[in-house]
CSV table of C-alpha atoms and ligand atoms in Angstrom, one decimal:
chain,number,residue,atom,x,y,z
A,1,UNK,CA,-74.2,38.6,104.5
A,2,UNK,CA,-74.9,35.0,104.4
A,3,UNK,CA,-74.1,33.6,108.0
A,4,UNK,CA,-73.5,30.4,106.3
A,5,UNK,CA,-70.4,32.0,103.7
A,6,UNK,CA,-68.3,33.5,106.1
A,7,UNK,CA,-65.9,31.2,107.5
A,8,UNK,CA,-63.3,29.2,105.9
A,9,UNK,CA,-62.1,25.7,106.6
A,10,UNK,CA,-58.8,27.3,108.5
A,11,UNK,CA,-61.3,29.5,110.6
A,12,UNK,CA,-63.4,26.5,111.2
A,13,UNK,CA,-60.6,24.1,112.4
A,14,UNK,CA,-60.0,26.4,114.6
A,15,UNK,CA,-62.8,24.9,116.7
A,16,UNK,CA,-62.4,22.9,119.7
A,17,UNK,CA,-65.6,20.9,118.9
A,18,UNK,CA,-66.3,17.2,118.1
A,19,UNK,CA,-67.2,18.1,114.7
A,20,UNK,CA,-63.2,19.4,113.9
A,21,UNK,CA,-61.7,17.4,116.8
A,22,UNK,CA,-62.9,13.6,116.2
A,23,UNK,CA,-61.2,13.2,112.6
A,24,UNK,CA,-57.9,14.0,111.7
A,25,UNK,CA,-57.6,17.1,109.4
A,26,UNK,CA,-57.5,15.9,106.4
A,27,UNK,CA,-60.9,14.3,106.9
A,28,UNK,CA,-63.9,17.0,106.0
A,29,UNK,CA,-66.6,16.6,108.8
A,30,UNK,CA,-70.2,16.4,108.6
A,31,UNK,CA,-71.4,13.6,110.6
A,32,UNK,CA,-72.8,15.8,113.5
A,33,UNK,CA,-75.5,18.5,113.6
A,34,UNK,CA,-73.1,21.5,113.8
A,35,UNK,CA,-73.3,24.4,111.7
A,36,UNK,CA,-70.6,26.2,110.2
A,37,UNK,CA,-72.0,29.4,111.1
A,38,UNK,CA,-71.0,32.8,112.8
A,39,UNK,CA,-73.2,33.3,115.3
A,40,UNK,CA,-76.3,35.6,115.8
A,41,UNK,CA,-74.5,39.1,117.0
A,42,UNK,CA,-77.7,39.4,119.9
A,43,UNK,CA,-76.2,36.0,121.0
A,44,UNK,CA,-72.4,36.6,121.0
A,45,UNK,CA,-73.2,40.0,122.5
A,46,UNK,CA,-75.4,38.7,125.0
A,47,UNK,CA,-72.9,36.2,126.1
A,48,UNK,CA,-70.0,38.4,126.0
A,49,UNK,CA,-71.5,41.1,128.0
A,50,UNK,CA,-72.3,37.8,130.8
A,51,UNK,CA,-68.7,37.0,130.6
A,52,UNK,CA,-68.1,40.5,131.1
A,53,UNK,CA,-69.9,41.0,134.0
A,54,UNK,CA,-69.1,37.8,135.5
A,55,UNK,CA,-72.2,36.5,135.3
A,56,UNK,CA,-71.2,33.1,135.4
A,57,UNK,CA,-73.4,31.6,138.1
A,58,UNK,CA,-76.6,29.7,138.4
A,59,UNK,CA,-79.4,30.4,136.1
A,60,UNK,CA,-82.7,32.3,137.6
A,61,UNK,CA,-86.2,33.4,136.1
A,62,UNK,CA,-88.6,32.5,133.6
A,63,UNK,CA,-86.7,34.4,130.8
A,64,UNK,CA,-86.1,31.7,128.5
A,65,UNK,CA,-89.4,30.5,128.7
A,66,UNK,CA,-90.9,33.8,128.0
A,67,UNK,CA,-89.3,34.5,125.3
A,68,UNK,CA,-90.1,30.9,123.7
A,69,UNK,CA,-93.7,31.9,124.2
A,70,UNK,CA,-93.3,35.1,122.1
A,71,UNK,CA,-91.2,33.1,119.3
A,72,UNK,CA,-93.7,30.5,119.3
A,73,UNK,CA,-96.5,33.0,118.7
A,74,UNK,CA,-94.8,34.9,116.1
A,75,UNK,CA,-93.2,31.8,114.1
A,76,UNK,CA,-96.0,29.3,115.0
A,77,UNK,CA,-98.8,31.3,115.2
A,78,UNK,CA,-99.1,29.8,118.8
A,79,UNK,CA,-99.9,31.0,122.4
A,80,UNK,CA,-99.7,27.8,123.4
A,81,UNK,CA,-95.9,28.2,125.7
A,82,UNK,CA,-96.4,28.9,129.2
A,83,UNK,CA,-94.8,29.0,132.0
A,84,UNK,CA,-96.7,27.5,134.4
A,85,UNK,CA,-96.7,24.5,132.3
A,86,UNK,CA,-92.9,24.0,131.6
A,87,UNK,CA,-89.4,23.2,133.2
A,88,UNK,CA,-86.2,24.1,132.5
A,89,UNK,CA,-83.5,21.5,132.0
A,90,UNK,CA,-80.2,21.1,130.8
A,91,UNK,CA,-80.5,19.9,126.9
A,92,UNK,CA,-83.3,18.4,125.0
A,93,UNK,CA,-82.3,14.5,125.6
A,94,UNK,CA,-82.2,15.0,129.3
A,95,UNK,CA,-86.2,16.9,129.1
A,96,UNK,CA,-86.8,13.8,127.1
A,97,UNK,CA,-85.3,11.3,129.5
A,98,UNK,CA,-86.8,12.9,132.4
A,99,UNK,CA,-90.1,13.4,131.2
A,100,UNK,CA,-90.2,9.2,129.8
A,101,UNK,CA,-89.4,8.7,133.5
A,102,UNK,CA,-92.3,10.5,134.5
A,103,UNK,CA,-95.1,8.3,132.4
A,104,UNK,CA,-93.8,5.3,132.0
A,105,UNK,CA,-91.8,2.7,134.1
A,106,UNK,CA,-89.0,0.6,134.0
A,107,UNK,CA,-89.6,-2.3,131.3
A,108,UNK,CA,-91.8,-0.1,129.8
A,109,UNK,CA,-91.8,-0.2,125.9
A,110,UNK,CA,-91.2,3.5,124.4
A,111,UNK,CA,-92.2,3.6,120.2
A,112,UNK,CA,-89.5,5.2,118.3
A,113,UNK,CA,-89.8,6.0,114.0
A,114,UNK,CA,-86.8,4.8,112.8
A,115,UNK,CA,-84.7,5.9,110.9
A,116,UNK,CA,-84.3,8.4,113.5
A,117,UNK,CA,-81.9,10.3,115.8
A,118,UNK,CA,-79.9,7.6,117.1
A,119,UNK,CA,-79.2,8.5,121.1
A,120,UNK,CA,-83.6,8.3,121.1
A,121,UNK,CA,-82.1,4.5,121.5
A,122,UNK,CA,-79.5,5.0,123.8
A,123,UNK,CA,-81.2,7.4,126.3
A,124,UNK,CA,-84.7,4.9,125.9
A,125,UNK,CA,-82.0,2.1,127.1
A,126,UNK,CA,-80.0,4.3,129.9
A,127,UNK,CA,-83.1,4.5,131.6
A,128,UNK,CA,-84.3,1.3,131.8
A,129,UNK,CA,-87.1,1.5,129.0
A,130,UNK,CA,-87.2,-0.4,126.1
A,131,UNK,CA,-87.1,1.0,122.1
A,132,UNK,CA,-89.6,-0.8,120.1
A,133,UNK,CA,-89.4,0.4,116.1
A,134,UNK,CA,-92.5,1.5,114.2
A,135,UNK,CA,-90.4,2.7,111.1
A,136,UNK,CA,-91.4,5.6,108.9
A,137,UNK,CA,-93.3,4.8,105.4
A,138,UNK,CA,-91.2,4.1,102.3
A,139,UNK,CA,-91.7,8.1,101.6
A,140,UNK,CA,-90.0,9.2,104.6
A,141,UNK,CA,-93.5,10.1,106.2
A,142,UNK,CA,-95.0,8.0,109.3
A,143,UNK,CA,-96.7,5.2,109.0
A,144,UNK,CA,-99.8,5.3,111.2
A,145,UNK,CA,-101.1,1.7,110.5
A,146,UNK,CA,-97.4,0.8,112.0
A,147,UNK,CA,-97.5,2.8,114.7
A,148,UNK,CA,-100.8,2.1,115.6
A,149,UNK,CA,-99.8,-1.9,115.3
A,150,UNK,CA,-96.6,-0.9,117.3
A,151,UNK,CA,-98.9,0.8,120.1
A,152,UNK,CA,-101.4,-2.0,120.3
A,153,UNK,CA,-98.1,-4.6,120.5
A,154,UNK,CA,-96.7,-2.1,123.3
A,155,UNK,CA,-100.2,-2.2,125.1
A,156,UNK,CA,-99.9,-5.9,125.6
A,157,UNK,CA,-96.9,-6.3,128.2
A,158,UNK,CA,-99.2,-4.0,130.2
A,159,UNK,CA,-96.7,-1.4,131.5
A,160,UNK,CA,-97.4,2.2,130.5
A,161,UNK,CA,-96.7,3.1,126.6
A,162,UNK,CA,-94.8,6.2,125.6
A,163,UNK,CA,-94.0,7.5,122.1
A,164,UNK,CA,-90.9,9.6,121.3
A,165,UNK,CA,-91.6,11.4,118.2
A,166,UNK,CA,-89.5,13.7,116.7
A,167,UNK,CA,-91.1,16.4,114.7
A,168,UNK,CA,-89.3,17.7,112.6
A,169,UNK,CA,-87.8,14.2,111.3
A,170,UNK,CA,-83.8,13.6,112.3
A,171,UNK,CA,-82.5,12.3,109.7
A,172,UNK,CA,-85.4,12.7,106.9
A,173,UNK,CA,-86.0,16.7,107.5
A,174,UNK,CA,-89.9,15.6,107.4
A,175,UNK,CA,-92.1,18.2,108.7
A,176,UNK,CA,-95.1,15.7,110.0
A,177,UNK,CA,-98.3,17.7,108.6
A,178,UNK,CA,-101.4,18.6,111.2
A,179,UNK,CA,-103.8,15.6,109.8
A,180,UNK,CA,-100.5,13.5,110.5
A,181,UNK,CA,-100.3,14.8,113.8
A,182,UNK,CA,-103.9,14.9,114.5
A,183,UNK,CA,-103.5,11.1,113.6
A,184,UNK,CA,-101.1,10.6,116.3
A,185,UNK,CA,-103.2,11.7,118.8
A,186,UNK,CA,-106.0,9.8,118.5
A,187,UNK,CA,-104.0,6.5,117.6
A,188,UNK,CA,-102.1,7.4,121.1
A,189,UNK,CA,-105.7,7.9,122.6
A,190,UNK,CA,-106.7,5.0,121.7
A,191,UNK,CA,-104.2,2.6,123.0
A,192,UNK,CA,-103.2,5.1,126.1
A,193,UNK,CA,-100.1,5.7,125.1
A,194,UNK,CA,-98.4,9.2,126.6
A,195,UNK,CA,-96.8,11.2,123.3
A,196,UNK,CA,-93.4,12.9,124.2
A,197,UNK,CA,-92.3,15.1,120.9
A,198,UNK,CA,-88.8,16.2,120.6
A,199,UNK,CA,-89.7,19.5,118.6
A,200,UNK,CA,-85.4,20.8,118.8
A,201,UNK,CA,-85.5,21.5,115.1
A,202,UNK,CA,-88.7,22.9,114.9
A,203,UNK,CA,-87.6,27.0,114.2
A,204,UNK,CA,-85.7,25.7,111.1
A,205,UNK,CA,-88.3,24.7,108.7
A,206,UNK,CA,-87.8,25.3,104.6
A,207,UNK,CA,-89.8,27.7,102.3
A,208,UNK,CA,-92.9,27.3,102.2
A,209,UNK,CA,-93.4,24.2,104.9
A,210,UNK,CA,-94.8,24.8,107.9
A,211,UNK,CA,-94.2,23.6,111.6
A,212,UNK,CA,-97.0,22.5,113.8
A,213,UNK,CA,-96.5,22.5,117.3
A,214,UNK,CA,-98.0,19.2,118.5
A,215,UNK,CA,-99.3,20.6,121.6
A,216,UNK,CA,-101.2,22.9,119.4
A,217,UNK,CA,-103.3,20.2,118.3
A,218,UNK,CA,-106.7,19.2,120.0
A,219,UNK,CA,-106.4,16.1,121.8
A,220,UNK,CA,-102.7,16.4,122.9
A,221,UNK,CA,-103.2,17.4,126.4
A,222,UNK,CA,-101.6,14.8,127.9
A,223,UNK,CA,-98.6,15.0,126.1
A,224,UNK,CA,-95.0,17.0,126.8
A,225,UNK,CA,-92.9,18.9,124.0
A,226,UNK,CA,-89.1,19.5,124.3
A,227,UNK,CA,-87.6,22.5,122.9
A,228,UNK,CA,-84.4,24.6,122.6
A,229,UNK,CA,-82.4,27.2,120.7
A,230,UNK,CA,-79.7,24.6,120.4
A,231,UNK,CA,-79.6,23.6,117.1
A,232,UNK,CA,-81.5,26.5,115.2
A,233,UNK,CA,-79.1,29.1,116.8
A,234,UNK,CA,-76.2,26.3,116.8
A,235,UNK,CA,-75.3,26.8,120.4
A,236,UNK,CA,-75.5,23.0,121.7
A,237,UNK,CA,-72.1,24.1,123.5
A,238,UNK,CA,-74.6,26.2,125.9
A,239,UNK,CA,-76.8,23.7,127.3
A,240,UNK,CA,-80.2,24.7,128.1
A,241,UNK,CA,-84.2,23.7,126.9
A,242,UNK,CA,-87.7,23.1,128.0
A,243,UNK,CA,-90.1,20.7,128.6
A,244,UNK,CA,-93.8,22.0,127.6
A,245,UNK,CA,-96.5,19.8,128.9
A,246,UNK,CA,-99.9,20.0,128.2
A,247,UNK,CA,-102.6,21.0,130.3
A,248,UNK,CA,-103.7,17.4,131.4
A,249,UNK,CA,-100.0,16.7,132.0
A,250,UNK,CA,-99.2,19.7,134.7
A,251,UNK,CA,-99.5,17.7,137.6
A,252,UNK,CA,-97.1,14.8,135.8
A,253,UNK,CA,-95.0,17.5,135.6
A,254,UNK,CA,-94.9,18.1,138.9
A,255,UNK,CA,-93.5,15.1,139.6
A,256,UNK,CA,-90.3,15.9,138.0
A,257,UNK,CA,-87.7,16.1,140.7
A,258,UNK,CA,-86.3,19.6,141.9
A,259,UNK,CA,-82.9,18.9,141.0
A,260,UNK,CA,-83.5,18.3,137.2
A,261,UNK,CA,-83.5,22.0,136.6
A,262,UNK,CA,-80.3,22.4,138.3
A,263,UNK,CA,-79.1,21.0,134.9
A,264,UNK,CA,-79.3,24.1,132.4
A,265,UNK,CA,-76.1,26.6,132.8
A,266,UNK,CA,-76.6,30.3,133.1
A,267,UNK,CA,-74.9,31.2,130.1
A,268,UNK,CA,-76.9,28.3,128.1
A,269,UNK,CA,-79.9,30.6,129.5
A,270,UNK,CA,-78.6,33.7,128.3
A,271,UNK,CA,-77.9,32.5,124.6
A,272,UNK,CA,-80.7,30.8,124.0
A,273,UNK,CA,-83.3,33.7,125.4
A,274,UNK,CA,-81.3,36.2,123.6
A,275,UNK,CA,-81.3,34.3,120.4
A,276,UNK,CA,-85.5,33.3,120.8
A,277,UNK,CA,-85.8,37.2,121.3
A,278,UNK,CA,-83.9,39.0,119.1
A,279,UNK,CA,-82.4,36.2,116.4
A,280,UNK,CA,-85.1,36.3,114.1
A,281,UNK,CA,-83.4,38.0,111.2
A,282,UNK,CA,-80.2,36.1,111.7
A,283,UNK,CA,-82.4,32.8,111.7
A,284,UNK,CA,-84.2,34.1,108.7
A,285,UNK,CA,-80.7,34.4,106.6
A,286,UNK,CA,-79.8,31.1,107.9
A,287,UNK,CA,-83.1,29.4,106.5
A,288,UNK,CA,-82.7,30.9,102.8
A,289,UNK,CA,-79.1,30.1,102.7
A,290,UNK,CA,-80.3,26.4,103.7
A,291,UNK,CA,-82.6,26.6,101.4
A,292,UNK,CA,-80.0,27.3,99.0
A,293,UNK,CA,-78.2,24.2,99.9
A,294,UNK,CA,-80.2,22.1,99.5
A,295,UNK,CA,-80.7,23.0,96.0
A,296,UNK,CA,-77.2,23.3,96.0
A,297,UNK,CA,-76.6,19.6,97.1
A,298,UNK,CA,-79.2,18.0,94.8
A,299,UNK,CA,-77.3,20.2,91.9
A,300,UNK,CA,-74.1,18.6,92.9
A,301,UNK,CA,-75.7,15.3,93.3
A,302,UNK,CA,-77.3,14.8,90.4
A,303,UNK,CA,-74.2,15.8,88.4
A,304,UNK,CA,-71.1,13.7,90.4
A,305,UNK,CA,-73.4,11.3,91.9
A,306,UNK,CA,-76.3,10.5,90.1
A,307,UNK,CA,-77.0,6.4,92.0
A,308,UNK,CA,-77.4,8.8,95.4
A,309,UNK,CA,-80.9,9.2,95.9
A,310,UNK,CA,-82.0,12.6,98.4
A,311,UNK,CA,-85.4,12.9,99.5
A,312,UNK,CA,-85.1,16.8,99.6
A,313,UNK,CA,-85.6,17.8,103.6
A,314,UNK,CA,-88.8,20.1,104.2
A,315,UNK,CA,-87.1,20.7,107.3
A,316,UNK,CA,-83.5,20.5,109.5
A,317,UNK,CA,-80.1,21.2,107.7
A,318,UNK,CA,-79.6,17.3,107.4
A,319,UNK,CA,-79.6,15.4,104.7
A,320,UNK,CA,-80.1,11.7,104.0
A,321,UNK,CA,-79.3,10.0,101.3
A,322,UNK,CA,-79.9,6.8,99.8
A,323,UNK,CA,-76.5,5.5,98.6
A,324,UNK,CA,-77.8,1.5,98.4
A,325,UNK,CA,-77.2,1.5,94.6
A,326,UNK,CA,-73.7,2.3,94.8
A,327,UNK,CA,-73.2,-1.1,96.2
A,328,UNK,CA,-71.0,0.0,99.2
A,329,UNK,CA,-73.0,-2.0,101.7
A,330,UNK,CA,-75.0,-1.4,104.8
A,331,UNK,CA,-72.9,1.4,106.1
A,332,UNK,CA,-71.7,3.3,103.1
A,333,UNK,CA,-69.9,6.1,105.7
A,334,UNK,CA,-67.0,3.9,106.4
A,335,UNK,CA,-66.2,3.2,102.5
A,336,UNK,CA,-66.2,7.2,102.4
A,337,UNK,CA,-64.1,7.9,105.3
A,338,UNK,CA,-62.2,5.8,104.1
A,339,UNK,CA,-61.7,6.5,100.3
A,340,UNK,CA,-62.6,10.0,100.6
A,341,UNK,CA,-61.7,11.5,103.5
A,342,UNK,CA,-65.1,12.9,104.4
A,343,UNK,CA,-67.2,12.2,107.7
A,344,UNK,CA,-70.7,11.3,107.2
A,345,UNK,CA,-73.7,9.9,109.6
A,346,UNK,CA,-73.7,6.4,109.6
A,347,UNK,CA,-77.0,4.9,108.2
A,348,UNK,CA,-77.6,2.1,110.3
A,349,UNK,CA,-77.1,3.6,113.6
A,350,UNK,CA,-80.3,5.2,112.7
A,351,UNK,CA,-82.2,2.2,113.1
A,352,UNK,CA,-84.2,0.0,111.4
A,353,UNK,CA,-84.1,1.5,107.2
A,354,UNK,CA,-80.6,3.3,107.9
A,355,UNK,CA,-79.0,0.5,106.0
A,356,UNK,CA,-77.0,1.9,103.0
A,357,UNK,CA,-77.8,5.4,103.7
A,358,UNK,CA,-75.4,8.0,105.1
A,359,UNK,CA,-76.6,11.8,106.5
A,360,UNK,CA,-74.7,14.8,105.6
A,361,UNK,CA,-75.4,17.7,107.5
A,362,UNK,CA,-75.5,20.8,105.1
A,363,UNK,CA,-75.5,23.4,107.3
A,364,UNK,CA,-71.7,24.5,105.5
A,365,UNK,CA,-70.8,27.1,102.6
A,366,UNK,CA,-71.7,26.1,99.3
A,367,UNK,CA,-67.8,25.3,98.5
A,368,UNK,CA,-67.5,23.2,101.1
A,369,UNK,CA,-70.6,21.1,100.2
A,370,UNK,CA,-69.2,20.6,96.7
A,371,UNK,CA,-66.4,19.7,98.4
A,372,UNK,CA,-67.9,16.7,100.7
A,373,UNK,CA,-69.5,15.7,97.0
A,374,UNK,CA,-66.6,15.5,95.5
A,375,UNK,CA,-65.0,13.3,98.0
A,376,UNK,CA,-67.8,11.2,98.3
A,377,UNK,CA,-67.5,10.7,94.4
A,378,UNK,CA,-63.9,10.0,94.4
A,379,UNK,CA,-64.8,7.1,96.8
A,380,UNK,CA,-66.7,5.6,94.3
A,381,UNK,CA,-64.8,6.8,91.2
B,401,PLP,C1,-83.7,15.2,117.2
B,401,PLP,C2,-82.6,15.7,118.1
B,401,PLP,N1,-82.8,15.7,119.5
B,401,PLP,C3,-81.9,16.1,120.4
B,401,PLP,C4,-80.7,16.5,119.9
B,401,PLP,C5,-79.6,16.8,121.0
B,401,PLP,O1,-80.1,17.9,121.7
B,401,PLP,P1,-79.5,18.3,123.1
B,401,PLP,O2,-78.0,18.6,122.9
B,401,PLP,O3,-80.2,19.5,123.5
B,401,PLP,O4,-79.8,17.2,124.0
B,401,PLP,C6,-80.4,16.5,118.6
B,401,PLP,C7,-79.0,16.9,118.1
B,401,PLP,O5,-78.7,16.9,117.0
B,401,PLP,C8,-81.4,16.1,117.6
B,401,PLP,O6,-81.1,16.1,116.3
C-alpha cells in the first residue's frame, strides 16, 4: 500500500505539527518539508516498544552510525561511513553549525548556492559567520565559474573560507552529478576553502538518478558531511544526525566540544537506526509514489496552470516552481494564501533567484496535490 495514500486530510489535522498548526484550517499546508505519510512499521514499532520499556533516557552507542554505514553501502555503493570519523548531534543544522565553527572563524565568509534552504542563512548569521551568495546556473545546476569567483572574493578578507553545499538541492531537487562534485573539490582546493555538505535528503533520490556521497569523491578529505533519517523517514520530530568528516578532517573533529553530542534524544536514536536498518522497503514505496507525483504535479500543472514553470526535481519531494509569468510579484505565496487558501514556500526567502517562485512540498496523496493546484489556480482565475 502506498504510504503516501493512506491518510486523509481529517487524519492529518489531527497533527500537532507546524505544518497543520501554523494556518488556520481552511488553509491546505505545504510550505514545510513534512510528509503526509504513515510511518515505516520498523520505526513506529521500534519507538513504541522504547516507550514501552521506558527507555526514555540518554542516548548510548554507535548504533546509529552503524547502521548509516550499512545503508550507505547498500544505497550508495559506499564504505565510506565510519565511526571513528563521525559525531552524533542533535539535527542536521546544529552538525552544520557546529562543524562551520570548527573551520572557520567569526567574520568568516561561508558560500551558500542560492536559491537554497533558507535557515543555511540564518544559522551562517547566529554564529557569527557571514552568507555570501554564489547562485545556482539558470538550469538549476551550480555554477562553478561563480563559485569559484565567490571563493576567490571570500579568500580576500583573509579569514578561513567555508562552503555549505547542499546536495541534494533544497528547493531545486538537483542531484549535483560526480564531475560537478569533483569540480567542487578542486575549486575548494584551490582557494582553501573547507566544503561542509548538508547531504539530509540524500536517501530520497528519483528513478533513475543517482546520489553521490561527496566524501566518496577523491580529494574531499578535508571536508565534513551531515546526514540523518529525518526527512527520508519524516521523523524531524525525533531529533538526531551525524557529522562524517573526512580522513584529513578527524582531528578538526576532535575539536568539537563534548557537550554537542548531548544534543540528539534517545528516541531520535532509536527511529532513525531502526528506519536506516530495516526501512528500506518502506522507503522504496515512498520513492515510486514520489515519483508518481511528480508526474502527477506536472499533469496537473500543465492543464490548470500552464504560466507555472517546474523544473522536474531529480531529487527531494519539493517542488519549485517558477510562477514569475503570472505576474503576482516577487513573492507569489502570499497572493495564494491569500486567494487560495493554500500554504506554499515563499520564493524569496530562498535567496538570491527565489523571486516569483514558490516551493510546494509533494510529499501528499495525489488528491491532495490536485487540490493545492486547484487552489493555486483559483488565485489566479
Ligand atoms: C537542506 C536541509 N537541511 C536541513 C534541514 C533541517 O534538518 P534538521 O531538522 O535535521 O536540522 C532541512 C529541512 O527541511 C533541509 O531541507
Amino acid at each position: 500500500m502506498n504510504p503516501l495514500e493512506m491518510l486523509s486530510l481529517d487524519d492529518l489535522h489531527a497533527r500537532t505539527s507546524v505544518k497543520w498548526r501554523l494556518h488556520p484550517p481552511d488553509v491546505l499546508p505545504a510550505f514545510v518539508a513534512e510528509m503526509d505519510v504513515v510511518l515505516a512499521e520498523p520505526v513506529v514499532r521500534a519507538l513504541s516498544d522504547a516507550l514501552r520499556r521506558g527507555d526514555t533516557g540518554y542516548p548510548s552507542g554507535t548504533g546509529y552510525v552503524e547502521a548509516l554505514a550499512a545503508f550507505a553501502s547498500t544505497r550508495w555503493g559506499w564504505d565510506g561511513v565510519s565511526v571513528e570519523r563521525s559525531a552524533m548531534v542533535a539535527d542536521v543544522m546544529t552538525g552544520v553549525s557546529e562543524v562551520l565553527q570548527l573551520v572557520t572563524e567569526p567574520g568568516s565568509p561561508v558560500v551558500v548556492n542560492p536559491p537554497v534552504y533558507p535557515p543555511f542563512f540564518g544559522f551562517v548569521s547566529k554564529i557569527g559567520r557571514r552568507p555570501v551568495d554564489a547562485p545556482l546556473g539558470a538550469d538549476g545546476r551550480l555554477d562553478l565559474e561563480a563559485l569559484g569567483e565567490a571563493f576567490a572574493r571570500a579568500a580576500t578578507t583573509g579569514l578561513p573560507v567555508a562552503y555549505l553545499l547542499c546536495n541534494p538541492q533544497n528547493p531545486t531537487g538537483t542531484a549535483h552529478r560526480p564531475d560537478e562534485l569533483a569540480s567542487v573539490a578542486r575549486l575548494a582546493h584551490e582557494h582553501g576553502v573547507r566544503v561542509v555538505v548538508d547531504e539530509i535528503h540524500a536517501p530520497i533520490v528519483l528513478d533513475g538518478v543517482r546520489f553521490t556521497p561527496y566524501l566518496s569523491l577523491e580529494g574531499t578529505d578535508d571536508a565534513f558531511a551531515v546526514m540523518s533519517a529525518s526527512k527520508a523517514w519524516n521523523l524531524a520530530g525525533a531529533k538526531a544526525g551525524a557529522v562524517l568528516a573526512g580522513s584529513g578532517a578527524v582531528d578538526d573533529l576532535g575539536r568539537m566540544p563534548e557537550v554537542v553530542a548531548h544534543g540528539p534524544s534517545h528516541l531520535g536514536v532509536i527511529g532513525h537506526t531502526a528506519a536506516l536498518r530495516d526501512g528500506g522497503e518502506w522507503l522504496d514505496e515512498v520513492l515510486a509514489a514520489l515519483s508518481a507525483n511528480r508526474s502527477h504535479l506536472a499533469d496537473e500543472l500543465a492543464q490548470r496552470l500552464p504560466g507555472v514553470r517546474l523544473r522536474e526535481p531529480e531529487a527531494t519531494y519539493l517542488a519549485w516552481l517558477d510562477c514569475r509569468a503570472l505576474g503576482l510579484g516577487d513573492d507569489p505565496a502570499e497572493t495564494f494564501l491569500e486567494r487560495g487558501r493554500v500554504a506554499l514556500g515563499s520564493g524569496p526567502t530562498f535567496g538570491t533567484g527565489g523571486a516569483g517562485h514558490v516551493r510546494v512540498t509533494a510529499a501528499t496523496s495525489k488528491p491532495i496535490l490536485s487540490e493545492i493546484v486547484e487552489r493555486m489556480a483559483a488565485s489566479v482565475g
